[in-house]
């Protein structure tokens, strides 16, 4: 998370297990399950980062751990290529196993997603 606060997603991506699952709550075009590290990178992160001038910063405000689960409250900040600020507030519930990220459920301001982000491209 420290690297994410510096706009560096590489260590977070490297920590994902190959069968990592990222779930986004809500009913936006971005909502749903991304299954597998490759799917997360291709269908979620790639089209998301293409909308930003630079990768977003994700800065933790609180981290709680219980067994193999970690809850991270955080604030994101990015500027879109259309010039809009995308400053979302998140709660990530992450399951960690053997030092790898196995699952992440993301709670956020979905109204902000709808207002600022372009819809996620449909699956080919």
mmCIF file of C-alpha atoms in Angstrom:
data_model
loop_
_atom_site.group_PDB
_atom_site.id
_atom_site.type_symbol
_atom_site.label_atom_id
_atom_site.label_comp_id
_atom_site.label_asym_id
_atom_site.label_seq_id
_atom_site.Cartn_x
_atom_site.Cartn_y
_atom_site.Cartn_z
ATOM 1 C CA UNK A 1 0.000 0.000 0.000
ATOM 2 C CA UNK A 2 2.937 2.322 0.586
ATOM 3 C CA UNK A 3 3.918 1.995 -3.080
ATOM 4 C CA UNK A 4 0.317 2.648 -4.168
ATOM 5 C CA UNK A 5 0.382 5.928 -2.246
ATOM 6 C CA UNK A 6 3.343 6.886 -4.490
ATOM 7 C CA UNK A 7 1.333 5.989 -7.640
ATOM 8 C CA UNK A 8 3.320 2.785 -8.133
ATOM 9 C CA UNK A 9 0.970 -0.164 -8.742
ATOM 10 C CA UNK A 10 3.765 -2.657 -9.609
ATOM 11 C CA UNK A 11 4.365 -4.144 -6.104
ATOM 12 C CA UNK A 12 0.604 -4.544 -5.547
ATOM 13 C CA UNK A 13 0.215 -6.332 -8.897
ATOM 14 C CA UNK A 14 3.276 -8.496 -8.186
ATOM 15 C CA UNK A 15 1.707 -9.596 -4.877
ATOM 16 C CA UNK A 16 -1.424 -10.942 -6.611
ATOM 17 C CA UNK A 17 -1.689 -14.720 -6.830
ATOM 18 C CA UNK A 18 -2.283 -16.049 -10.348
ATOM 19 C CA UNK A 19 -5.855 -16.979 -9.345
ATOM 20 C CA UNK A 20 -6.478 -13.665 -7.557
ATOM 21 C CA UNK A 21 -10.117 -12.484 -7.548
ATOM 22 C CA UNK A 22 -11.069 -8.776 -7.415
ATOM 23 C CA UNK A 23 -14.744 -8.011 -6.772
ATOM 24 C CA UNK A 24 -16.172 -4.513 -7.167
ATOM 25 C CA UNK A 25 -19.525 -3.837 -5.524
ATOM 26 C CA UNK A 26 -22.389 -1.992 -7.141
ATOM 27 C CA UNK A 27 -24.030 -1.983 -10.533
ATOM 28 C CA UNK A 28 -21.658 0.148 -12.610
ATOM 29 C CA UNK A 29 -20.009 -1.200 -15.759
ATOM 30 C CA UNK A 30 -16.881 -1.600 -13.592
ATOM 31 C CA UNK A 31 -18.722 -3.695 -10.969
ATOM 32 C CA UNK A 32 -18.433 -7.468 -10.869
ATOM 33 C CA UNK A 33 -15.753 -10.114 -10.447
ATOM 34 C CA UNK A 34 -12.390 -10.157 -12.201
ATOM 35 C CA UNK A 35 -11.028 -13.685 -11.889
ATOM 36 C CA UNK A 36 -7.312 -14.330 -12.249
ATOM 37 C CA UNK A 37 -4.389 -11.920 -12.223
ATOM 38 C CA UNK A 38 -4.410 -11.721 -16.036
ATOM 39 C CA UNK A 39 -8.120 -10.826 -16.078
ATOM 40 C CA UNK A 40 -7.617 -8.184 -13.375
ATOM 41 C CA UNK A 41 -4.779 -6.598 -15.339
ATOM 42 C CA UNK A 42 -6.457 -6.791 -18.764
ATOM 43 C CA UNK A 43 -10.122 -6.044 -18.064
ATOM 44 C CA UNK A 44 -9.849 -3.845 -14.960
ATOM 45 C CA UNK A 45 -6.508 -2.123 -14.535
ATOM 46 C CA UNK A 46 -5.565 -1.528 -18.175
ATOM 47 C CA UNK A 47 -8.792 0.274 -19.212
ATOM 48 C CA UNK A 48 -8.906 2.102 -15.878
ATOM 49 C CA UNK A 49 -5.321 3.388 -16.101
ATOM 50 C CA UNK A 50 -5.916 4.425 -19.730
ATOM 51 C CA UNK A 51 -8.376 7.021 -18.369
ATOM 52 C CA UNK A 52 -5.819 8.606 -16.030
ATOM 53 C CA UNK A 53 -2.949 10.971 -16.786
ATOM 54 C CA UNK A 54 -0.878 8.912 -14.305
ATOM 55 C CA UNK A 55 -1.735 5.939 -12.086
ATOM 56 C CA UNK A 56 -3.923 6.915 -9.154
ATOM 57 C CA UNK A 57 -2.523 7.292 -5.681
ATOM 58 C CA UNK A 58 -4.218 5.055 -3.119
ATOM 59 C CA UNK A 59 -3.366 6.236 0.392
ATOM 60 C CA UNK A 60 -4.438 4.154 3.405
ATOM 61 C CA UNK A 61 -6.122 5.968 6.269
ATOM 62 C CA UNK A 62 -6.709 2.865 8.412
ATOM 63 C CA UNK A 63 -5.563 -0.750 8.224
ATOM 64 C CA UNK A 64 -7.120 -3.510 10.335
ATOM 65 C CA UNK A 65 -6.029 -7.142 10.279
ATOM 66 C CA UNK A 66 -7.712 -10.286 11.556
ATOM 67 C CA UNK A 67 -6.224 -13.650 10.643
ATOM 68 C CA UNK A 68 -5.811 -13.851 6.884
ATOM 69 C CA UNK A 69 -8.016 -10.799 6.214
ATOM 70 C CA UNK A 70 -6.940 -7.167 6.044
ATOM 71 C CA UNK A 71 -9.333 -4.235 5.794
ATOM 72 C CA UNK A 72 -7.881 -1.079 4.278
ATOM 73 C CA UNK A 73 -9.740 2.215 4.300
ATOM 74 C CA UNK A 74 -8.107 4.531 1.805
ATOM 75 C CA UNK A 75 -8.405 7.569 -0.391
ATOM 76 C CA UNK A 76 -7.610 7.606 -4.058
ATOM 77 C CA UNK A 77 -6.641 10.512 -6.232
ATOM 78 C CA UNK A 78 -6.131 10.782 -9.983
ATOM 79 C CA UNK A 79 -6.754 13.148 -12.839
ATOM 80 C CA UNK A 80 -8.529 11.800 -15.888
ATOM 81 C CA UNK A 81 -7.389 12.533 -19.426
ATOM 82 C CA UNK A 82 -10.593 14.586 -19.773
ATOM 83 C CA UNK A 83 -9.326 16.857 -16.962
ATOM 84 C CA UNK A 84 -11.671 15.665 -14.211
ATOM 85 C CA UNK A 85 -10.463 14.786 -10.744
ATOM 86 C CA UNK A 86 -11.207 11.246 -9.642
ATOM 87 C CA UNK A 87 -10.856 11.252 -5.858
ATOM 88 C CA UNK A 88 -12.665 8.211 -4.521
ATOM 89 C CA UNK A 89 -12.866 6.786 -1.014
ATOM 90 C CA UNK A 90 -12.431 3.028 -0.729
ATOM 91 C CA UNK A 91 -12.689 0.157 1.664
ATOM 92 C CA UNK A 92 -10.780 -2.912 0.512
ATOM 93 C CA UNK A 93 -11.345 -6.247 2.226
ATOM 94 C CA UNK A 94 -8.341 -8.358 1.258
ATOM 95 C CA UNK A 95 -7.594 -12.013 1.909
ATOM 96 C CA UNK A 96 -3.904 -12.845 2.061
ATOM 97 C CA UNK A 97 -2.519 -16.381 1.970
ATOM 98 C CA UNK A 98 1.143 -17.426 1.974
ATOM 99 C CA UNK A 99 2.213 -13.822 1.379
ATOM 100 C CA UNK A 100 0.058 -13.392 -1.734
ATOM 101 C CA UNK A 101 -3.131 -11.454 -2.348
ATOM 102 C CA UNK A 102 -5.883 -14.031 -2.962
ATOM 103 C CA UNK A 103 -9.094 -11.973 -2.954
ATOM 104 C CA UNK A 104 -10.097 -8.320 -2.758
ATOM 105 C CA UNK A 105 -13.584 -6.881 -2.381
ATOM 106 C CA UNK A 106 -13.767 -3.172 -3.180
ATOM 107 C CA UNK A 107 -16.380 -0.825 -1.721
ATOM 108 C CA UNK A 108 -16.413 2.746 -3.065
ATOM 109 C CA UNK A 109 -18.456 5.740 -4.163
ATOM 110 C CA UNK A 110 -20.127 4.244 -7.234
ATOM 111 C CA UNK A 111 -21.909 7.530 -8.042
ATOM 112 C CA UNK A 112 -18.475 9.128 -8.524
ATOM 113 C CA UNK A 113 -17.493 6.265 -10.836
ATOM 114 C CA UNK A 114 -20.604 6.837 -12.940
ATOM 115 C CA UNK A 115 -20.056 10.604 -13.030
ATOM 116 C CA UNK A 116 -16.308 10.755 -13.803
ATOM 117 C CA UNK A 117 -15.161 7.512 -15.442
ATOM 118 C CA UNK A 118 -15.992 6.308 -18.904
ATOM 119 C CA UNK A 119 -17.826 2.946 -18.841
ATOM 120 C CA UNK A 120 -15.580 -0.108 -18.796
ATOM 121 C CA UNK A 121 -15.355 -1.572 -22.304
ATOM 122 C CA UNK A 122 -17.513 -4.654 -22.824
ATOM 123 C CA UNK A 123 -15.813 -8.031 -23.063
ATOM 124 C CA UNK A 124 -14.718 -8.822 -26.621
#
